[in-house]
XYZ file of C-alpha atoms in Angstrom:
588
model
C 47.654 4.210 -56.505
C 46.477 0.818 -57.712
C 46.547 -0.614 -54.164
C 44.598 2.355 -52.862
C 41.970 1.923 -55.590
C 41.628 -1.783 -54.837
C 41.214 -1.072 -51.160
C 38.556 1.493 -51.985
C 36.680 -0.983 -54.167
C 36.921 -3.591 -51.439
C 35.453 -1.172 -48.915
C 32.650 -0.319 -51.321
C 31.854 -3.996 -51.680
C 31.834 -4.426 -47.920
C 29.584 -1.389 -47.562
C 27.148 -2.726 -50.118
C 27.208 -6.151 -48.489
C 26.494 -4.551 -45.120
C 23.570 -2.624 -46.573
C 22.222 -5.811 -48.169
C 22.566 -7.718 -44.910
C 20.846 -4.944 -42.981
C 18.061 -4.810 -45.547
C 17.538 -8.559 -45.418
C 17.861 -8.602 -41.628
C 20.366 -11.424 -41.851
C 22.789 -11.757 -38.984
C 26.367 -12.915 -39.560
C 28.299 -14.939 -37.045
C 31.626 -16.709 -36.652
C 32.527 -19.427 -34.212
C 35.919 -20.943 -33.487
C 35.161 -24.321 -31.935
C 38.267 -24.061 -29.789
C 36.998 -20.912 -28.119
C 34.075 -20.394 -25.762
C 32.808 -17.424 -27.675
C 31.180 -16.378 -30.929
C 31.498 -13.296 -33.040
C 28.192 -11.578 -33.810
C 27.351 -8.616 -35.905
C 24.760 -6.082 -34.843
C 21.893 -7.935 -36.606
C 22.632 -11.068 -34.569
C 22.135 -9.052 -31.402
C 18.867 -7.774 -32.828
C 17.707 -11.315 -33.649
C 18.451 -12.478 -30.101
C 17.241 -9.187 -28.549
C 20.299 -8.953 -26.323
C 20.273 -5.174 -26.289
C 24.068 -5.226 -26.745
C 26.461 -4.417 -29.549
C 29.780 -6.048 -28.730
C 31.155 -8.386 -31.323
C 32.396 -11.107 -29.047
C 29.698 -12.972 -27.138
C 29.922 -15.954 -24.835
C 28.817 -19.139 -26.599
C 26.493 -19.797 -23.647
C 24.387 -16.788 -24.680
C 23.718 -18.510 -27.948
C 23.093 -21.979 -26.519
C 20.953 -20.828 -23.606
C 18.626 -18.965 -25.944
C 17.728 -22.107 -27.932
C 14.342 -23.560 -27.020
C 14.797 -26.646 -24.773
C 12.694 -28.771 -27.113
C 14.941 -27.869 -30.074
C 18.370 -27.894 -28.384
C 19.195 -31.578 -28.926
C 18.465 -31.402 -32.668
C 20.360 -28.112 -33.062
C 23.413 -29.589 -31.304
C 23.170 -32.752 -33.437
C 23.128 -30.658 -36.625
C 26.234 -28.780 -35.430
C 28.091 -31.983 -34.490
C 27.235 -33.505 -37.879
C 28.765 -30.540 -39.711
C 31.959 -30.823 -37.631
C 32.185 -34.572 -38.274
C 31.580 -34.387 -42.001
C 32.894 -30.955 -42.842
C 29.664 -30.282 -44.728
C 27.538 -27.177 -44.602
C 25.891 -26.606 -41.252
C 22.119 -26.148 -41.610
C 19.602 -26.049 -38.817
C 16.303 -24.517 -37.830
C 15.216 -23.971 -34.263
C 13.306 -21.749 -31.935
C 14.875 -19.285 -29.514
C 13.343 -17.717 -26.453
C 13.942 -13.983 -26.172
C 14.521 -12.313 -22.814
C 10.899 -11.095 -22.770
C 9.641 -14.666 -23.300
C 8.760 -14.266 -26.984
C 9.509 -17.264 -29.179
C 11.232 -16.694 -32.485
C 11.975 -19.172 -35.281
C 15.477 -18.911 -36.807
C 17.217 -20.609 -39.676
C 21.017 -20.917 -39.568
C 23.537 -21.873 -42.266
C 27.317 -21.871 -42.090
C 30.385 -23.093 -43.885
C 32.949 -25.066 -41.945
C 36.669 -24.636 -42.593
C 39.885 -25.359 -40.747
C 42.235 -22.501 -39.872
C 45.399 -22.863 -37.800
C 44.263 -26.355 -36.863
C 40.962 -25.038 -35.561
C 37.547 -25.784 -37.015
C 35.752 -22.533 -37.587
C 32.234 -21.775 -38.796
C 31.179 -18.610 -40.568
C 27.511 -18.369 -41.160
C 24.310 -16.417 -41.190
C 20.991 -16.520 -39.351
C 17.664 -14.997 -40.221
C 14.176 -14.833 -38.762
C 11.708 -17.257 -40.368
C 8.968 -16.850 -37.754
C 6.537 -15.326 -40.247
C 7.188 -18.137 -42.735
C 6.793 -20.811 -40.066
C 3.580 -19.292 -38.746
C 2.277 -18.852 -42.278
C 3.075 -22.454 -43.162
C 1.540 -23.606 -39.907
C -1.608 -21.628 -40.680
C -1.637 -22.976 -44.219
C -1.350 -26.524 -42.889
C -4.111 -25.804 -40.396
C -6.336 -24.372 -43.091
C -5.508 -27.313 -45.343
C -6.413 -29.733 -42.552
C -9.653 -27.836 -41.967
C -10.409 -27.882 -45.686
C -9.655 -31.586 -45.917
C -11.802 -32.277 -42.845
C -14.604 -30.231 -44.358
C -14.221 -32.083 -47.636
C -14.435 -35.399 -45.805
C -17.428 -34.163 -43.796
C -19.049 -32.884 -46.982
C -18.440 -36.208 -48.677
C -19.871 -38.071 -45.687
C -22.814 -35.664 -45.570
C -23.335 -36.055 -49.311
C -23.241 -39.820 -48.937
C -25.752 -39.613 -46.095
C -28.033 -37.367 -48.146
C -27.680 -39.703 -51.115
C -28.387 -42.695 -48.888
C -31.432 -41.006 -47.353
C -32.694 -40.021 -50.794
C -32.415 -43.573 -52.080
C -33.420 -45.620 -49.035
C -36.602 -46.224 -47.092
C -36.189 -44.899 -43.560
C -38.585 -47.477 -42.088
C -37.137 -50.726 -43.449
C -33.648 -49.550 -44.410
C -34.149 -50.991 -47.902
C -33.519 -49.122 -51.163
C -36.552 -47.124 -52.289
C -38.324 -46.824 -55.650
C -35.900 -44.128 -56.855
C -32.865 -46.322 -56.180
C -34.625 -49.346 -57.674
C -35.455 -47.481 -60.902
C -31.864 -46.220 -61.179
C -30.467 -49.703 -60.625
C -32.807 -51.187 -63.218
C -31.878 -48.456 -65.721
C -28.165 -49.120 -65.144
C -28.677 -52.812 -65.807
C -30.697 -52.048 -68.937
C -28.117 -49.626 -70.367
C -24.889 -51.320 -69.304
C -23.406 -54.758 -69.348
C -26.130 -56.382 -67.288
C -26.503 -60.034 -66.328
C -27.545 -62.582 -68.920
C -30.851 -63.150 -67.117
C -32.746 -60.904 -64.739
C -36.031 -61.352 -62.900
C -38.234 -59.258 -60.656
C -40.378 -60.580 -57.849
C -42.995 -57.871 -57.254
C -44.517 -58.413 -53.811
C -47.751 -56.833 -52.595
C -48.757 -57.324 -48.962
C -52.255 -58.656 -48.280
C -54.579 -57.025 -45.726
C -52.074 -54.240 -45.035
C -54.656 -51.449 -45.302
C -56.979 -53.285 -42.922
C -54.134 -53.667 -40.410
C -53.271 -49.978 -40.688
C -56.908 -48.936 -40.263
C -57.743 -51.344 -37.452
C -54.509 -51.544 -35.434
C -52.887 -48.215 -36.309
C -49.869 -47.067 -38.282
C -47.393 -48.284 -35.656
C -48.717 -51.802 -36.197
C -48.456 -51.309 -39.952
C -44.840 -50.212 -39.523
C -44.073 -53.383 -37.549
C -45.609 -55.453 -40.346
C -43.514 -53.684 -42.992
C -40.279 -54.136 -41.048
C -41.035 -57.798 -40.351
C -41.956 -58.529 -43.967
C -38.809 -56.747 -45.202
C -36.643 -59.037 -43.067
C -38.541 -62.131 -44.264
C -38.079 -61.124 -47.881
C -34.341 -60.626 -47.286
C -34.149 -64.095 -45.761
C -36.130 -65.674 -48.594
C -34.160 -64.520 -51.646
C -30.554 -65.087 -52.832
C -27.873 -63.112 -50.992
C -26.913 -61.032 -54.035
C -30.494 -59.932 -54.723
C -31.393 -56.240 -54.838
C -34.428 -55.648 -52.616
C -36.421 -52.404 -52.505
C -39.611 -51.062 -50.997
C -41.203 -49.523 -54.071
C -44.462 -48.219 -52.564
C -46.489 -48.242 -49.356
C -47.142 -51.983 -49.175
C -45.112 -53.256 -52.129
C -41.574 -54.608 -52.424
C -39.547 -55.592 -55.481
C -36.623 -58.002 -55.703
C -34.078 -58.078 -58.544
C -32.602 -61.547 -59.009
C -29.750 -61.939 -61.497
C -28.880 -65.103 -63.406
C -31.671 -67.204 -61.938
C -31.753 -70.938 -62.600
C -35.103 -71.168 -64.373
C -38.582 -69.679 -64.432
C -39.870 -72.718 -62.560
C -37.257 -72.165 -59.844
C -38.293 -68.512 -59.574
C -41.931 -69.436 -59.167
C -41.092 -72.063 -56.534
C -39.008 -69.507 -54.636
C -41.847 -66.987 -54.845
C -44.330 -69.539 -53.530
C -42.041 -70.313 -50.577
C -41.809 -66.594 -49.958
C -45.606 -66.260 -49.802
C -45.622 -68.965 -47.136
C -43.019 -67.072 -45.128
C -45.039 -63.865 -45.350
C -48.071 -65.634 -43.883
C -46.357 -65.969 -40.501
C -47.965 -63.866 -37.786
C -46.476 -60.543 -36.714
C -46.567 -59.465 -33.073
C -47.321 -55.832 -32.284
C -47.231 -55.175 -28.555
C -49.502 -57.986 -27.310
C -51.519 -58.232 -30.526
C -51.106 -60.850 -33.247
C -51.355 -59.459 -36.779
C -52.022 -61.691 -39.775
C -50.751 -60.649 -43.166
C -49.430 -62.304 -46.292
C -48.283 -61.469 -49.776
C -49.123 -61.878 -53.444
C -46.245 -61.974 -55.930
C -45.929 -61.116 -59.599
C -42.921 -62.602 -61.407
C -41.359 -61.239 -64.595
C -38.130 -62.392 -66.234
C -36.030 -61.257 -69.192
C -32.671 -61.897 -70.799
C -30.110 -59.663 -72.464
C -31.139 -56.029 -72.816
C -34.886 -56.683 -72.691
C -35.136 -55.683 -69.052
C -36.300 -52.052 -69.157
C -39.983 -52.990 -68.922
C -39.538 -55.710 -66.272
C -41.109 -53.714 -63.439
C -44.220 -52.922 -65.468
C -44.509 -56.590 -66.426
C -44.119 -57.768 -62.835
C -46.766 -55.223 -61.824
C -49.177 -56.731 -64.345
C -48.491 -60.187 -62.913
C -48.943 -58.901 -59.346
C -52.294 -57.309 -60.184
C -53.434 -60.594 -61.698
C -52.331 -62.485 -58.572
C -54.284 -60.087 -56.356
C -57.407 -60.385 -58.482
C -57.297 -64.158 -58.259
C -56.972 -64.156 -54.472
C -54.530 -63.618 -51.641
C -51.194 -65.363 -51.302
C -50.904 -66.226 -55.001
C -47.991 -66.180 -57.430
C -48.494 -65.217 -61.079
C -45.845 -65.201 -63.813
C -45.960 -62.583 -66.568
C -46.438 -63.865 -70.096
C -47.485 -62.536 -73.475
C -50.811 -64.300 -72.960
C -51.323 -62.458 -69.677
C -50.526 -59.164 -71.395
C -53.037 -59.913 -74.147
C -55.635 -60.796 -71.537
C -54.979 -57.514 -69.734
C -55.299 -55.572 -72.977
C -58.605 -57.297 -73.639
C -59.827 -56.439 -70.147
C -58.771 -52.824 -70.568
C -60.520 -52.699 -73.907
C -63.719 -54.149 -72.508
C -63.340 -51.821 -69.522
C -63.442 -48.796 -71.825
C -66.379 -50.267 -73.684
C -68.125 -51.027 -70.380
C -68.155 -47.397 -69.257
C -69.382 -46.274 -72.667
C -72.052 -48.978 -72.728
C -73.291 -48.079 -69.258
C -73.830 -44.495 -70.318
C -75.499 -45.542 -73.581
C -77.980 -47.848 -71.854
C -76.565 -51.037 -73.375
C -77.022 -52.988 -70.118
C -80.493 -54.477 -69.864
C -82.359 -56.697 -67.416
C -83.197 -60.307 -68.214
C -85.660 -62.153 -65.999
C -85.637 -65.710 -64.699
C -88.842 -66.942 -63.154
C -89.002 -68.406 -59.646
C -91.915 -70.758 -58.946
C -93.627 -72.138 -55.894
C -92.193 -75.630 -55.412
C -95.660 -77.187 -54.946
C -97.966 -75.212 -57.235
C -95.370 -74.250 -59.859
C -96.951 -70.815 -60.056
C -94.630 -67.856 -60.643
C -93.951 -66.121 -57.328
C -90.937 -64.081 -58.273
C -88.356 -63.146 -60.877
C -84.651 -62.677 -60.489
C -83.265 -59.783 -62.491
C -80.063 -60.706 -64.323
C -77.830 -58.183 -66.096
C -77.009 -58.621 -69.771
C -74.948 -56.448 -72.075
C -76.329 -55.819 -75.560
C -73.005 -54.989 -77.172
C -73.384 -53.181 -80.528
C -70.778 -55.427 -82.194
C -70.531 -58.587 -80.118
C -74.193 -59.075 -79.401
C -75.399 -60.352 -76.027
C -72.602 -60.612 -73.434
C -73.081 -62.642 -70.261
C -72.181 -61.337 -66.760
C -69.117 -63.563 -66.474
C -67.327 -61.240 -68.899
C -68.205 -57.881 -67.381
C -68.980 -58.237 -63.652
C -65.305 -58.390 -62.672
C -64.580 -55.523 -65.048
C -67.286 -53.452 -63.347
C -65.821 -54.313 -59.951
C -62.270 -53.399 -61.007
C -63.539 -50.063 -62.343
C -65.427 -49.410 -59.123
C -68.705 -49.198 -61.051
C -70.538 -52.247 -59.769
C -72.940 -50.037 -57.819
C -73.596 -47.993 -61.001
C -74.420 -51.216 -62.845
C -76.758 -52.303 -60.030
C -78.511 -48.942 -60.131
C -78.924 -49.004 -63.929
C -80.380 -52.529 -63.940
C -82.731 -51.701 -61.056
C -84.070 -48.608 -62.830
C -84.632 -50.563 -66.046
C -86.364 -53.403 -64.156
C -88.668 -50.986 -62.335
C -89.496 -49.389 -65.668
C -90.378 -52.823 -67.150
C -92.495 -53.644 -64.112
C -94.390 -50.385 -64.427
C -95.080 -51.095 -68.126
C -96.359 -54.603 -67.290
C -98.579 -53.273 -64.551
C -100.128 -50.716 -66.929
C -101.069 -53.625 -69.209
C -102.919 -55.288 -66.358
C -100.401 -58.032 -65.702
C -100.140 -59.317 -62.141
C -96.402 -58.873 -61.681
C -94.760 -60.873 -58.875
C -91.924 -59.452 -56.816
C -88.636 -58.984 -58.602
C -85.307 -59.616 -56.913
C -82.160 -57.748 -57.844
C -78.559 -58.245 -56.818
C -76.922 -55.504 -54.775
C -73.180 -55.043 -54.316
C -71.422 -54.407 -51.048
C -70.537 -50.875 -52.154
C -74.155 -50.057 -52.946
C -75.447 -51.618 -49.734
C -73.003 -49.418 -47.784
C -74.152 -46.256 -49.572
C -75.865 -43.972 -47.023
C -77.934 -42.446 -49.865
C -79.403 -45.798 -50.959
C -82.709 -45.496 -49.075
C -83.379 -41.956 -50.322
C -82.678 -43.026 -53.899
C -85.096 -45.962 -53.659
C -87.777 -43.660 -52.313
C -87.284 -41.328 -55.282
C -87.734 -44.320 -57.603
C -91.154 -44.944 -56.058
C -90.460 -48.456 -54.790
C -93.592 -49.849 -53.137
C -93.867 -52.551 -50.432
C -93.679 -56.175 -51.644
C -92.512 -54.989 -55.047
C -88.849 -55.724 -54.639
C -86.323 -58.071 -53.048
C -82.635 -57.351 -52.633
C -80.263 -60.285 -53.017
C -77.141 -59.934 -50.902
C -74.177 -62.155 -51.615
C -73.340 -64.305 -48.617
C -69.777 -63.019 -48.781
C -70.732 -59.393 -48.099
C -72.406 -59.855 -44.734
C -70.145 -60.828 -41.890
C -70.934 -61.111 -38.219
C -69.088 -57.802 -37.768
C -70.478 -55.983 -40.823
C -70.324 -52.211 -40.890
C -73.033 -50.183 -39.207
C -73.984 -48.579 -42.552
C -74.849 -52.022 -43.948
C -77.195 -52.945 -41.111
C -78.683 -49.438 -41.079
C -79.527 -49.744 -44.773
C -80.873 -53.279 -44.285
C -83.195 -51.946 -41.582
C -84.251 -49.124 -43.910
C -84.954 -51.567 -46.748
C -87.134 -53.713 -44.514
C -89.021 -50.627 -43.354
C -89.804 -49.845 -47.001
C -91.231 -53.337 -47.500
C -88.247 -54.561 -49.496
C -87.407 -58.189 -48.760
C -83.840 -59.251 -47.985
C -82.530 -62.460 -49.535
C -79.164 -64.152 -49.022
C -77.761 -65.232 -52.382
C -75.514 -68.267 -52.963
C -75.819 -69.520 -49.376
C -73.191 -72.175 -48.669
C -70.530 -70.664 -50.932
C -69.080 -68.207 -48.422
C -68.620 -67.728 -44.710
C -71.980 -66.637 -43.288
C -72.734 -68.075 -39.866
C -75.944 -68.998 -38.063
C -75.379 -65.989 -35.803
C -75.126 -63.839 -38.928
C -78.461 -65.174 -40.191
C -80.124 -64.457 -36.860
C -78.667 -60.964 -36.846
C -79.657 -60.130 -40.426
C -83.087 -61.870 -40.372
C -83.473 -62.301 -44.156
C -86.866 -63.157 -45.657
C -85.333 -65.792 -47.918
C -82.072 -67.531 -48.560
C -81.019 -68.983 -51.878
C -79.021 -72.213 -51.681
C -75.997 -72.159 -53.956
C -76.222 -74.291 -57.096
C -73.045 -76.173 -56.115
C -74.983 -77.678 -53.209
C -78.061 -78.359 -55.334
C -76.595 -80.097 -58.377
C -75.124 -83.207 -56.614
C -78.228 -84.122 -54.574
C -79.555 -86.574 -57.171
C -76.387 -88.674 -56.916
C -75.007 -88.031 -53.422
C -76.758 -89.011 -50.211
C -74.279 -86.956 -48.226
C -75.100 -83.838 -50.234
C -78.794 -84.538 -49.844
C -78.420 -84.812 -46.045
C -76.417 -81.587 -45.990
C -79.090 -79.795 -47.980
C -81.846 -81.110 -45.691
C -79.898 -79.770 -42.678
C -79.620 -76.320 -44.247
C -83.341 -76.297 -45.027
C -84.162 -77.348 -41.451
C -82.045 -74.479 -40.085
C -83.806 -72.019 -42.393
C -87.243 -73.312 -41.319
C -86.253 -72.971 -37.661
C -85.384 -69.319 -38.334
C -88.581 -68.763 -40.367
C -86.593 -68.161 -43.559
C -87.985 -69.248 -46.937
C -85.645 -71.388 -49.020
C -84.979 -70.871 -52.728
C -83.047 -73.549 -54.594
C -81.169 -72.262 -57.630
C -79.527 -74.420 -60.251
C -82.567 -76.680 -60.688
C -81.429 -78.353 -63.891
C -83.859 -81.288 -64.175
C -87.359 -82.256 -63.110
C -85.737 -84.885 -60.894
C -84.007 -82.049 -59.050
C -87.290 -80.171 -58.787
C -89.187 -83.142 -57.293
C -86.426 -84.032 -54.821
C -86.028 -80.422 -53.657
C -89.773 -80.168 -53.131
C -89.733 -83.297 -50.961
C -86.788 -81.896 -48.955
C -88.855 -78.831 -48.113
C -87.667 -76.124 -50.511
C -90.233 -73.361 -50.933
C -89.171 -71.878 -54.274
C -87.400 -73.318 -57.311
C -85.261 -71.559 -59.904
C -83.232 -72.985 -62.760
C -83.264 -74.149 -66.353
C -85.761 -76.893 -65.542
C -88.165 -74.108 -64.559
C -87.385 -71.254 -66.954
C -84.517 -69.756 -68.878
C -83.580 -66.086 -68.396
C -85.498 -63.969 -70.890
C -85.709 -60.331 -71.968
C -88.618 -58.157 -70.873
C -90.788 -58.789 -73.941
C -90.488 -62.587 -73.664
C -91.109 -62.467 -69.934
C -94.282 -60.474 -70.474
C -95.526 -63.124 -72.887
C -94.834 -65.888 -70.381
C -96.539 -64.007 -67.557
C -99.719 -63.880 -69.626
C -99.659 -67.619 -70.422
C -102.408 -69.646 -68.820
C -100.154 -72.705 -68.466
C -97.409 -72.143 -65.875
C -95.405 -74.965 -67.425
C -94.892 -72.754 -70.481
C -92.260 -70.988 -68.435
C -89.953 -73.999 -68.716
C -88.682 -73.257 -72.204
C -86.445 -75.998 -73.572
C -83.398 -75.376 -75.790
């Protein structure tokens, strides 16, 4: 009974094992290495799709089914198990009779029985796992490739966002970030900025086109790179401006010397197609140490603006004194606009006399500022302020209106008022509404002269300028060239403009009493003017010796402190009514 029960239990175990193997689709096999056959269960036949059921199968059926590319490794795994007696484990592909490829995993234990090495093992289909893992690897590779592409794309976007596409240099955004990082972190002990503004860039763009301007920018960028230390951070911070960060510089003097060499390099010509373009650069320098670097760019900008105001190709270094000067200019700039609207700018008059008779033949109108707190302010303090504010033409207009009002008041009192001459800026002379405005003011012929600075009329002056000059002459307004000899007017320019008078600059007049060369030069200028039928006014007549010598040289009209000091309207009226013309020469 006990043996029967044990046999029954054993059969139950076998039945359960068979069910488990069927459920897991695991095939069981046995192979005696001394025999040319294997023992397969039904699931093995299913795995290999033999369509058969017999237990004993030729070993060739097994071997021939293995994929040719996997056979060598499968055989090596089998041989290794025989040699070592370890567990046999292998994974390979088989090719089914219909050509389908299936991935199998095989494991078996090796034991010796009757002197024969025998394997009993199992095989199961891992095709789904292999394909899943393959797909996972593929998806992982795709994801990694996308991540790399995204990183590269992000880097490109970041690079494009922080670099100038024309020059390839960092842009203002990158520059500001870099400066902020240096200010907040462990920056260098010393840091400086060279703030570079190109000269004549707008003129090049307007005259030669934007392609030419682009060539200039690229060329200047390369020259800046070549002219600063290798570890410098260079950026294009605006249309025609560059900034260079230089860490741990030697000294402020060395920085300025480097900047001056850089301005020389920027002066080199740039070729665009077959055209030579001339540019240059002005540079503002600012330096700081420690953590005081956040405001460096603003400081270098102040220095650059000062360099530009003083002329092209200059280098200016920021200092507390420069900042104070700027604050003063800004303060007077605000006061200027207020004063212009409140009528604080008034005309003063300086008499001009006939060189031979010493009779008054004209008056130059000079602007003065009656400041409510500072008193009378001379033009040297506010003319540049007016120009920087773009209000020089407004100042000209205000002084002209006041002078015409004074002249009208003098005329009503029966005074014989000579012509008055007023300065006119380039902006006002280019104004197409100038002639209409003068007509509204009731300007009469021979009442007025306009003094044009020599520096505003070039041989190639704008058409608006010459159109307005023609209109002024048609109204009976004389044209005078002011400060002749201080600028770049040519003989051709004089012929083209045909002024009624030209005023010789005081710098040419003052030395004639001590310099024969200057006297000969002045005589030559007067001879040229006479040949062109232009009257000559000498300004800066400081002494009676000057007056006599200028008269002998042929000057027509004299003006200066030896003749009369500038005076307000009331004083000028009193002098105009004096019987003695010499009363005009008031001595201080």
